[in-house]
Short mmCIF file of C-alpha atoms in Angstrom, two decimals:
data_model
loop_
_atom_site.label_atom_id
_atom_site.label_comp_id
_atom_site.label_asym_id
_atom_site.label_seq_id
_atom_site.Cartn_x
_atom_site.Cartn_y
_atom_site.Cartn_z
CA ASN A 1 11.97 -8.29 8.21
CA ALA A 2 9.33 -6.49 6.14
CA PRO A 3 7.02 -8.83 4.04
CA ALA A 4 8.44 -7.51 0.87
CA ALA A 5 11.91 -8.79 1.83
CA VAL A 6 10.90 -12.14 3.14
CA PRO A 7 12.33 -14.80 0.81
CA ALA A 8 9.93 -17.13 -0.99
CA LEU A 9 10.27 -20.76 -0.47
CA ALA A 10 11.76 -22.19 -3.66
CA VAL A 11 11.13 -25.90 -4.48
CA ARG A 12 14.24 -26.95 -6.41
CA ALA A 13 14.39 -29.42 -9.22
CA VAL A 14 17.64 -31.48 -8.98
CA HIS A 15 19.29 -32.39 -12.31
CA SER A 16 22.56 -34.23 -11.98
CA ALA A 17 24.99 -31.84 -10.38
CA GLU A 18 23.12 -28.65 -11.30
CA GLN A 19 20.11 -27.13 -9.60
CA SER A 20 17.35 -25.02 -11.08
CA CYS A 21 14.39 -23.46 -9.42
CA GLY A 22 11.25 -25.47 -10.53
CA ARG A 23 8.54 -23.95 -8.33
CA VAL A 24 8.08 -21.05 -5.87
CA ILE A 25 5.87 -21.01 -2.89
CA GLY A 26 5.06 -17.62 -1.39
CA LEU A 27 5.03 -14.01 -2.68
CA ASN A 28 6.18 -10.55 -1.75
CA ALA A 29 3.00 -9.71 0.13
CA ALA A 30 3.82 -6.01 0.78
CA VAL A 31 4.13 -5.04 -2.85
CA PRO A 32 1.14 -2.59 -3.58
CA GLY A 33 -0.92 -4.01 -6.57
CA GLY A 34 1.63 -6.93 -6.51
CA VAL A 35 -0.84 -9.58 -7.86
CA LEU A 36 -2.08 -9.34 -11.49
CA TRP A 37 -5.07 -11.15 -12.82
CA LEU A 38 -4.18 -11.66 -16.55
CA GLN A 39 -7.69 -12.79 -17.72
CA ARG A 40 -6.89 -13.16 -21.49
CA HIS A 41 -3.92 -15.36 -20.71
CA GLY A 42 -5.47 -17.36 -17.75
CA LEU A 43 -2.67 -16.39 -15.58
CA LEU A 44 -1.78 -14.76 -12.18
CA ALA A 45 1.37 -12.91 -11.96
CA TYR A 46 3.01 -11.94 -8.75
CA PRO A 47 6.51 -11.25 -7.31
CA ALA A 48 8.27 -13.79 -5.13
CA GLY A 49 11.60 -12.78 -3.88
CA SER A 50 13.72 -11.81 -7.03
CA ARG A 51 11.37 -13.59 -9.38
CA LEU A 52 8.15 -12.74 -11.05
CA VAL A 53 5.86 -16.03 -11.16
CA LEU A 54 3.47 -16.37 -14.01
CA GLN A 55 1.15 -19.06 -12.80
CA HIS A 56 -1.67 -20.83 -14.80
CA LEU A 57 -4.90 -20.77 -13.04
CA ALA A 58 -5.96 -23.98 -14.76
CA ASN A 59 -3.06 -26.35 -13.83
CA HIS A 60 -0.82 -24.11 -11.40
CA HIS A 61 2.09 -24.49 -13.86
CA GLN A 62 4.52 -21.80 -13.12
CA LEU A 63 7.00 -19.78 -15.38
CA LEU A 64 9.60 -17.74 -13.61
CA LEU A 65 11.25 -14.47 -14.69
CA ASP A 66 14.38 -13.80 -12.88
CA HIS A 67 15.56 -10.40 -11.58
CA HIS A 68 18.87 -9.15 -9.81
CA GLN A 69 17.00 -8.07 -6.60
CA THR A 70 13.78 -8.27 -4.86
CA VAL A 71 10.94 -7.19 -7.00
CA THR A 72 9.21 -4.14 -5.40
CA ALA A 73 6.57 -3.16 -8.00
CA VAL A 74 4.73 -4.86 -10.87
CA VAL A 75 1.97 -3.68 -13.34
CA ALA A 76 0.43 -4.87 -16.52
CA SER A 77 -0.70 -2.84 -19.58
CA THR A 78 -4.38 -2.46 -20.36
CA ASP A 79 -4.25 -4.76 -23.22
CA GLU A 80 -2.21 -7.44 -21.18
CA GLN A 81 0.60 -7.51 -23.76
CA LEU A 82 3.23 -6.11 -21.52
CA ILE A 83 4.31 -6.36 -17.89
CA ALA A 84 6.68 -3.89 -16.18
CA THR A 85 8.61 -4.83 -12.91
CA ALA A 86 10.80 -2.89 -10.68
CA THR A 87 13.62 -3.98 -8.11
CA GLY A 88 15.22 -2.40 -5.32
CA ALA A 89 18.38 -0.20 -5.87
CA GLY A 90 21.67 -1.89 -6.72
CA GLY A 91 20.05 -4.44 -8.93
CA ALA A 92 22.23 -4.46 -12.20
CA ALA A 93 25.85 -5.09 -12.15
CA GLY A 94 27.87 -1.78 -12.24
CA SER A 95 24.63 0.38 -11.42
CA SER A 96 23.28 1.51 -8.14
CA SER A 97 20.03 2.36 -9.68
CA SER A 98 16.74 0.48 -9.49
CA GLU A 99 16.10 -1.65 -12.58
CA ILE A 100 12.73 -1.55 -14.33
CA CYS A 101 12.19 -4.42 -16.70
CA VAL A 102 9.44 -4.34 -19.40
CA TRP A 103 8.43 -7.94 -20.42
CA ASP A 104 6.46 -9.34 -23.33
CA ILE A 105 3.87 -11.61 -21.87
CA ALA A 106 3.25 -13.88 -24.86
CA SER A 107 6.92 -14.68 -25.42
CA ARG A 108 8.03 -14.20 -21.75
CA SER A 109 11.11 -12.12 -23.23
CA LEU A 110 12.62 -8.99 -21.98
CA ARG A 111 11.72 -6.07 -23.98
CA CYS A 112 13.85 -3.45 -22.36
CA ALA A 113 15.58 -2.65 -19.07
CA LEU A 114 15.18 0.94 -17.60
CA ARG A 115 17.48 2.60 -14.99
CA GLN A 116 16.95 5.85 -13.24
CA HIS A 117 15.65 5.70 -9.62
CA PRO A 118 18.76 5.68 -7.39
CA PHE A 119 16.72 4.70 -4.18
CA GLY A 120 14.44 2.07 -5.58
CA CYS A 121 11.17 2.21 -7.35
CA HIS A 122 7.79 1.42 -5.62
CA LEU A 123 5.15 2.28 -8.14
CA LEU A 124 4.53 1.72 -11.93
CA ALA A 125 1.76 2.56 -14.34
CA PHE A 126 1.23 2.15 -18.12
CA SER A 127 -0.69 4.62 -20.15
CA ALA A 128 -3.95 3.58 -21.83
CA ASP A 129 -2.15 3.25 -25.17
CA SER A 130 0.88 1.43 -23.73
CA CYS A 131 3.29 4.08 -25.22
CA TRP A 132 4.34 5.49 -21.94
CA LEU A 133 5.39 4.17 -18.61
CA ALA A 134 5.37 6.27 -15.41
CA SER A 135 7.53 5.16 -12.49
CA VAL A 136 7.70 6.50 -8.95
CA GLY A 137 10.77 6.08 -6.63
CA GLY A 138 11.05 8.13 -3.44
CA LYS A 139 9.95 11.56 -4.52
CA GLU A 140 10.98 11.28 -8.08
CA VAL A 141 8.39 10.75 -10.90
CA VAL A 142 9.72 9.55 -14.38
CA VAL A 143 7.96 9.19 -17.61
CA TRP A 144 9.55 6.56 -20.01
CA ASN A 145 9.08 6.45 -23.80
CA LEU A 146 8.72 2.69 -24.37
CA ASP A 147 9.70 3.07 -28.06
CA THR A 148 13.17 4.43 -27.39
CA GLY A 149 13.47 2.99 -23.71
CA ALA A 150 14.71 6.42 -22.50
CA PRO A 151 13.25 8.71 -19.73
CA THR A 152 11.26 11.58 -21.46
CA ALA A 153 10.84 13.81 -18.50
CA ILE A 154 11.47 13.77 -14.73
CA GLY A 155 9.32 15.50 -11.98
CA LYS A 156 9.82 15.92 -8.24
CA THR A 157 7.21 15.85 -5.35
CA LYS A 158 7.61 17.22 -1.73
CA GLN A 159 5.88 14.15 -0.16
CA SER A 160 5.72 10.51 -1.28
CA VAL A 161 3.32 9.19 -3.95
CA CYS A 162 1.04 6.26 -3.08
CA SER A 163 -1.08 6.00 -6.19
CA LEU A 164 -0.94 6.87 -9.91
CA ALA A 165 -3.48 6.75 -12.59
CA TRP A 166 -3.24 7.80 -16.34
CA LEU A 167 -5.92 9.94 -18.05
CA PRO A 168 -6.97 8.67 -21.49
CA LEU A 169 -8.19 10.52 -24.61
CA HIS A 170 -6.02 13.76 -24.02
CA PRO A 171 -4.02 15.35 -26.67
CA VAL A 172 -0.95 15.65 -24.15
CA PRO A 173 -0.28 12.54 -22.09
CA GLN A 174 -1.49 13.29 -18.59
CA PHE A 175 -1.80 11.39 -15.39
CA ILE A 176 -2.73 12.01 -11.67
CA THR A 177 -0.81 11.09 -8.60
CA ALA A 178 -2.12 10.79 -5.03
CA GLY A 179 -0.01 11.12 -1.88
CA GLY A 180 1.25 13.40 0.80
CA ASP A 181 1.01 16.30 -1.53
CA GLY A 182 -2.71 15.75 -2.23
CA LEU A 183 -3.83 15.24 -5.77
CA LEU A 184 -1.42 16.38 -8.65
CA LEU A 185 -2.09 16.61 -12.20
CA TRP A 186 1.02 15.94 -14.46
CA SER A 187 1.12 16.91 -18.31
CA LEU A 188 3.97 15.71 -20.52
CA GLN A 189 4.98 18.91 -22.34
CA PRO A 190 7.54 18.89 -25.30
CA GLN A 191 10.37 20.03 -22.97
CA TYR A 192 9.23 19.25 -19.41
CA LEU A 193 6.68 17.54 -17.17
CA GLU A 194 4.19 20.04 -15.96
CA GLN A 195 2.67 19.76 -12.45
CA ARG A 196 -0.58 21.27 -11.29
CA GLN A 197 -2.32 21.10 -7.75
CA LEU A 198 -5.88 19.81 -7.89
CA THR A 199 -8.11 21.22 -5.35
CA LEU A 200 -11.83 20.50 -4.72
CA PRO A 201 -14.05 23.57 -5.37
CA ALA A 202 -16.07 25.21 -2.89
CA PRO A 203 -18.58 25.20 -1.33
CA GLU A 204 -19.95 21.77 -1.97
CA CYS A 205 -16.71 20.04 -1.61
CA MET A 206 -14.83 22.33 0.70
CA MET A 207 -12.07 20.45 2.68
CA ALA A 208 -11.45 21.23 6.31
CA ALA A 209 -8.67 23.91 6.52
CA ALA A 210 -7.10 22.15 9.50
CA ALA A 211 -6.52 19.02 7.36
CA THR A 212 -4.97 20.65 4.20
CA THR A 213 -1.28 20.59 3.67
CA ALA A 214 1.08 23.46 2.85
CA THR A 215 0.38 22.85 -0.89
CA GLY A 216 -3.29 23.34 -0.51
CA GLY A 217 -4.41 19.65 -0.70
CA GLU A 218 -5.34 17.11 1.78
CA PRO A 219 -3.14 13.99 1.79
CA CYS A 220 -4.81 11.41 -0.43
CA THR A 221 -4.45 7.66 -0.52
CA ALA A 222 -5.64 6.39 -3.93
CA VAL A 223 -6.88 7.56 -7.27
CA ALA A 224 -8.68 5.82 -10.03
CA THR A 225 -9.57 6.62 -13.78
CA ALA A 226 -10.87 4.65 -16.66
CA ALA A 227 -7.39 3.81 -17.70
CA SER A 228 -6.19 2.58 -14.31
CA SER A 229 -9.36 0.50 -13.84
CA GLY A 230 -8.91 -1.72 -16.97
CA SER A 231 -10.49 0.53 -19.61
CA PRO A 232 -11.89 -1.10 -22.73
CA SER A 233 -9.46 -1.54 -25.57
CA ALA A 234 -11.07 1.14 -27.60
CA PHE A 235 -9.58 3.70 -25.26
CA ALA A 236 -6.10 2.62 -26.37
CA GLN A 237 -6.62 3.05 -29.97
CA ALA A 238 -8.53 6.24 -29.67
CA THR A 239 -5.79 7.74 -27.28
CA ARG A 240 -3.20 6.82 -29.95
CA ASP A 241 -5.04 8.50 -32.68
CA TRP A 242 -5.96 11.60 -30.61
CA GLN A 243 -2.36 12.23 -29.51
CA ARG A 244 -1.05 11.61 -33.23
CA GLY A 245 -3.72 13.98 -34.67
CA GLY A 246 -5.75 11.19 -36.43
CA ASN A 247 -9.55 10.80 -36.54
CA HIS A 248 -10.80 7.74 -34.62
CA GLU A 249 -13.71 6.02 -36.12
CA GLN A 250 -16.14 6.03 -33.15
CA GLN A 251 -19.84 6.38 -33.37
CA PRO A 252 -21.04 9.69 -31.85
CA GLU A 253 -22.66 8.04 -28.78
CA ASP A 254 -19.48 6.04 -28.17
CA GLY A 255 -17.49 9.28 -28.39
CA VAL A 256 -19.62 10.97 -25.94
CA TRP A 257 -19.22 7.89 -23.63
CA MET A 258 -15.61 7.85 -23.86
CA GLN A 259 -15.14 11.50 -23.27
CA GLN A 260 -17.25 11.52 -20.16
CA ALA A 261 -15.21 8.51 -18.94
CA ALA A 262 -12.00 10.42 -19.84
CA SER A 263 -12.89 13.52 -17.84
CA THR A 264 -13.84 11.40 -14.68
CA ALA A 265 -11.58 10.41 -11.78
CA PHE A 266 -12.09 9.12 -8.27
CA VAL A 267 -9.86 10.02 -5.38
CA SER A 268 -9.83 9.00 -1.57
CA GLU A 269 -8.47 11.28 1.08
CA GLU A 270 -6.61 10.37 4.34
CA SER A 271 -9.72 11.34 6.24
CA GLY A 272 -11.80 8.68 4.70
CA ALA A 273 -13.62 10.64 2.13
CA VAL A 274 -14.01 9.25 -1.37
CA TRP A 275 -14.88 11.74 -4.15
CA GLN A 276 -15.97 11.55 -7.81
CA LEU A 277 -14.30 14.37 -9.65
CA THR A 278 -15.06 15.90 -13.11
CA LEU A 279 -11.84 17.29 -14.82
CA GLY A 280 -11.60 19.86 -17.39
CA GLY A 281 -9.02 22.61 -18.47
CA GLY A 282 -6.50 21.31 -15.99
CA ARG A 283 -8.67 21.72 -12.99
CA VAL A 284 -11.54 20.17 -11.01
CA SER A 285 -14.76 21.44 -12.41
CA GLY A 286 -17.08 19.43 -10.28
CA CYS A 287 -17.09 16.90 -7.56
CA ALA A 288 -19.37 14.81 -5.32
CA LYS A 289 -18.71 12.63 -2.23
CA VAL A 290 -19.51 9.01 -2.87
CA ALA A 291 -18.43 7.49 0.41
CA GLN A 292 -17.39 8.31 3.86
CA LEU A 293 -15.38 5.68 5.60
CA PRO A 294 -15.37 5.38 9.49
CA ALA A 295 -12.82 7.21 11.58
CA GLY A 296 -9.39 5.53 11.25
CA GLU A 297 -10.14 3.79 8.08
CA ALA A 298 -8.86 4.96 4.64
CA ALA A 299 -9.06 3.65 1.18
CA THR A 300 -6.03 1.83 -0.20
CA HIS A 301 -7.41 0.98 -3.60
CA LEU A 302 -10.10 2.15 -5.97
CA GLN A 303 -11.48 0.59 -9.18
CA TRP A 304 -14.22 2.17 -11.33
CA SER A 305 -16.42 0.71 -14.01
CA GLN A 306 -18.67 3.23 -16.09
CA PRO A 307 -20.65 0.44 -17.83
CA ALA A 308 -21.54 -0.95 -14.47
CA ALA A 309 -21.82 2.53 -12.74
CA ALA A 310 -20.00 1.24 -9.77
CA LEU A 311 -16.86 1.87 -7.68
CA VAL A 312 -15.10 -0.63 -5.56
CA ILE A 313 -13.11 0.53 -2.62
CA GLY A 314 -10.45 -1.53 -0.75
CA THR A 315 -9.62 -0.21 2.77
CA SER A 316 -6.88 -0.34 5.36
CA GLN A 317 -9.27 -2.35 7.55
CA GLY A 318 -9.66 -5.14 5.05
CA ARG A 319 -12.98 -4.24 3.73
CA MET A 320 -14.18 -4.34 0.03
CA LEU A 321 -16.99 -1.90 -0.62
CA ARG A 322 -19.09 -1.89 -3.86
CA VAL A 323 -20.64 1.51 -4.33
CA HIS A 324 -23.50 1.93 -6.99
CA LEU A 325 -23.02 5.54 -8.46
CA ALA A 326 -26.06 7.64 -8.90
CA GLN A 327 -27.16 7.78 -12.53
CA HIS A 328 -28.66 11.16 -12.45
CA ARG A 329 -25.96 13.39 -11.05
CA SER A 330 -26.53 16.68 -9.42
CA SER A 331 -24.54 19.80 -10.38
CA SER A 332 -21.97 19.03 -7.78
CA GLY A 333 -21.28 15.63 -9.35
CA GLY A 334 -23.40 12.61 -7.97
CA GLY A 335 -23.16 10.65 -5.02
CA GLY A 336 -23.60 6.75 -4.36
CA TRP A 337 -24.76 4.24 -1.93
CA GLN A 338 -23.21 1.05 -0.66
CA GLN A 339 -24.39 -2.23 -2.48
CA ARG A 340 -22.15 -5.01 -1.37
CA GLN A 341 -19.11 -5.68 1.03
CA LEU A 342 -16.67 -8.29 2.08
CA LEU A 343 -14.33 -8.48 4.92
CA LEU A 344 -11.01 -9.90 4.37
CA ASP A 345 -7.96 -10.76 6.70
CA GLY A 346 -5.96 -7.71 6.39
CA PRO A 347 -5.39 -4.29 4.60
CA ILE A 348 -6.18 -4.43 0.94
CA THR A 349 -2.89 -4.29 -0.96
CA THR A 350 -4.12 -5.56 -4.39
CA LEU A 351 -7.55 -4.95 -6.08
CA GLN A 352 -8.20 -6.26 -9.62
CA LEU A 353 -11.75 -7.04 -10.59
CA ASP A 354 -13.33 -7.62 -14.00
CA PRO A 355 -13.44 -4.01 -15.54
CA GLN A 356 -16.88 -4.47 -17.08
CA LEU A 357 -19.08 -5.49 -14.02
CA LEU A 358 -16.66 -5.20 -10.99
CA GLN A 359 -18.15 -8.52 -9.59
CA GLU A 360 -15.37 -10.84 -9.44
CA GLY A 361 -11.61 -10.89 -9.51
CA VAL A 362 -8.43 -11.17 -7.43
CA VAL A 363 -7.60 -9.29 -3.92
CA GLY A 364 -4.46 -9.18 -2.14
CA CYS A 365 -4.20 -8.47 1.78
CA GLY A 366 -1.44 -7.19 3.94
CA ALA A 367 -1.74 -10.36 5.94
CA GLY A 368 0.04 -12.22 2.94
CA THR A 369 -3.06 -13.72 1.52
CA VAL A 370 -4.49 -13.62 -1.93
CA TRP A 371 -8.20 -14.38 -2.69
CA TYR A 372 -10.54 -14.90 -5.50
CA VAL A 373 -13.63 -12.96 -4.51
CA HIS A 374 -17.23 -12.61 -6.00
CA LEU A 375 -18.80 -9.66 -4.43
CA LEU A 376 -22.42 -10.17 -5.58
CA GLN A 377 -22.27 -13.79 -4.49
CA GLN A 378 -20.31 -13.00 -1.25
CA GLN A 379 -17.58 -15.71 -2.12
CA MET A 380 -14.02 -15.93 -1.03
CA VAL A 381 -11.60 -18.58 -2.12
CA PRO A 382 -7.93 -18.62 -1.07
CA LEU A 383 -5.52 -18.59 -3.91
CA LEU A 384 -2.08 -17.86 -2.54
CA ALA A 385 -0.34 -16.96 0.74
CA ALA A 386 2.99 -15.57 1.84
CA HIS A 387 5.24 -16.33 4.68
CA THR A 388 4.90 -14.17 7.73
CA GLY A 389 8.58 -13.93 8.42
CA ARG A 390 11.92 -15.48 7.54
CA VAL A 391 11.75 -19.14 7.07
CA THR A 392 13.79 -21.14 9.55
CA GLN A 393 12.76 -24.68 8.97
CA LEU A 394 11.45 -26.78 6.03
CA LYS A 395 9.95 -30.23 6.19
CA ASP A 396 9.45 -32.53 3.17
CA LEU A 397 6.34 -34.43 4.20
CA SER A 398 6.07 -36.64 1.07
CA GLY A 399 8.87 -38.96 1.86
CA PRO A 400 8.40 -42.39 3.68
CA SER A 401 9.15 -40.92 7.09
CA GLY A 402 7.51 -37.67 6.51
CA MET A 403 10.67 -36.06 8.21
CA ALA A 404 13.77 -34.33 7.22
CA PRO A 405 16.66 -32.93 9.30
CA ALA A 406 16.54 -29.23 9.57
CA ALA A 407 18.87 -26.66 11.10
CA PRO A 408 17.22 -23.34 12.37
CA GLY A 409 18.41 -20.59 9.99
CA ASP A 410 19.03 -22.64 6.97
CA LYS A 411 16.46 -21.49 4.42
CA HIS A 412 16.83 -24.72 2.33
CA ALA A 413 17.07 -27.24 5.48
CA GLY A 414 15.13 -30.26 5.17
CA LEU A 415 13.98 -29.56 1.60
CA GLY A 416 13.90 -32.48 -0.80
CA GLY A 417 13.93 -32.17 -4.62
CA ALA A 418 10.94 -31.51 -6.69
CA SER A 419 10.90 -35.11 -7.70
CA SER A 420 10.34 -36.18 -4.16
CA CYS A 421 8.17 -33.13 -3.16
CA CYS A 422 5.61 -33.67 -5.80
CA LYS A 423 5.12 -37.44 -4.98
CA GLY A 424 2.88 -38.84 -2.41
CA ASN A 425 1.05 -36.20 -0.47
CA GLY A 426 2.90 -33.33 -2.11
CA LEU A 427 3.16 -31.46 1.15
CA VAL A 428 5.95 -29.17 2.56
CA ALA A 429 5.90 -27.84 6.02
CA SER A 430 7.63 -24.38 6.79
CA VAL A 431 8.34 -22.64 10.09
CA THR A 432 8.90 -18.93 10.30
CA GLU A 433 10.97 -16.95 12.87
CA ASP A 434 7.76 -15.46 14.29
CA GLY A 435 6.56 -18.93 15.31
CA TRP A 436 4.13 -19.73 12.48
CA LEU A 437 3.85 -23.36 11.21
CA ALA A 438 2.17 -23.77 7.77
CA LEU A 439 1.56 -26.57 5.45
CA TRP A 440 1.78 -26.14 1.79
CA LYS A 441 0.59 -28.12 -1.22
CA THR A 442 3.42 -28.15 -3.79
CA ASP A 443 1.05 -28.66 -6.89
CA SER A 444 -0.96 -25.50 -6.21
CA HIS A 445 1.23 -23.65 -3.62
CA GLN A 446 -1.92 -23.13 -1.43
CA GLN A 447 -1.75 -23.38 2.34
CA VAL A 448 -3.78 -26.32 3.47
CA THR A 449 -4.25 -24.90 7.01
CA CYS A 450 -5.96 -21.93 8.39
CA ARG A 451 -5.20 -19.50 11.05
CA GLN A 452 -6.94 -21.21 13.94
CA GLN A 453 -7.39 -24.69 14.97
CA ALA A 454 -10.57 -25.90 13.34
CA SER A 455 -11.70 -28.75 11.25
CA GLY A 456 -8.52 -30.68 11.72
CA SER A 457 -6.19 -27.82 10.59
CA VAL A 458 -2.92 -27.56 12.39
CA LEU A 459 -1.70 -24.06 11.84
CA GLU A 460 -1.38 -22.26 15.19
CA HIS A 461 0.53 -19.13 16.28
CA ALA A 462 2.41 -20.41 19.27
CA GLN A 463 2.95 -18.35 22.49
CA HIS A 464 6.71 -19.13 22.02
CA LEU A 465 8.95 -19.49 19.21
CA CYS A 466 8.59 -22.75 17.32
CA THR A 467 12.02 -24.48 17.12
CA GLN A 468 11.23 -28.03 16.01
CA THR A 469 8.54 -29.96 14.19
CA VAL A 470 7.83 -33.64 13.94
CA PHE A 471 5.25 -35.32 11.85
CA LYS A 472 3.79 -38.87 12.46
CA PRO A 473 4.60 -41.14 9.52
CA PRO A 474 1.47 -42.16 7.68
CA PHE A 475 0.19 -45.87 8.24
CA PRO A 476 0.43 -48.29 5.52
#
């Protein structure tokens, strides 16, 4: 099974004859950008099966938001007031379309449910002012008006889209998509959604003709703007005023700073090149290469900070690169040099750092792990982990014997109630169908083992399928 479909391990609290889910261990690791760091609320938000988990970083307390089907996409607004989630198709009763839910973070209440994509939705993005939501499912791009809860415009692409970023401070709402069609600029016109191909100008940024697609653009893997990188809240109000014809009260120097940020974007190509673009008049007016990744390595996520003059690149080989951008740009756009790097345990699937300095934040990997990282201090601390396959056995290690009968294939086998799991050592062991054995702390949902036998850890990838586990009872 794909990691996104792997069921999370639910630790159930038993109340008389009824059961309710009290805690969840694991997450949907394959969801791009699936782990959100909500700094203002002190929360981590991530999908686990058909639930969105809101976990307090201080005490590991969880709040669960239920969905009809497996959560396939999740995003937060820049002001951290809203979260949008999407599920696979066939979620709502009587509807075969994917269900997009918009949640109020403060009240944990459902604001609206949106249905349009018949084949599921894999990508979501809020505009800088949180008035619009863009969703991508298959080759369909939809823009939603969050005031009315209705789709405002629908567009089509020839190839799949893997990244989307809104542009702030434009009189007409605009966003950029990156994917198999290259780089596309979308503008929300009164009656339709306009699409333009963005190509890099010659000669400084000429792309190899052999690598271009039929649409004139090399396949792109990620795109970032000030809005997608956690732009300051000033962008949100200025964007609202601009689009409504008002006069925002910014100091002249602040206005220049914001205009420069609003006209800048970063894009990575399948070939490993990462470019800084200057946009104007619906086209690319300038560009410069800021990084070139080795052959076979591509960027999966980009995050940019104008105050820090830095760009962080997450790659398909598990590397995080922090590139310092040149302050004095040439006519072609700039350049940069590598400043820091970290190597994680799998392709980068989530990248969310503090938007001002780009020094610390949360990173998710395709290996199913989520880390707190500090780039400048070269620190990595594990936060969460996912199961590597379907769970076939569970053991509650908090009881007197440390054992519970388990039947292979029963996803709830050997699982005691939360009242027993949270006493004693608070450990649960899980075995997956691909032979992995893991120990979990039920109070923090962290794995207490590592991937190789070292320092007393016990997680090993067996040469043959693990079919039974026995744990020695603790001594008195």
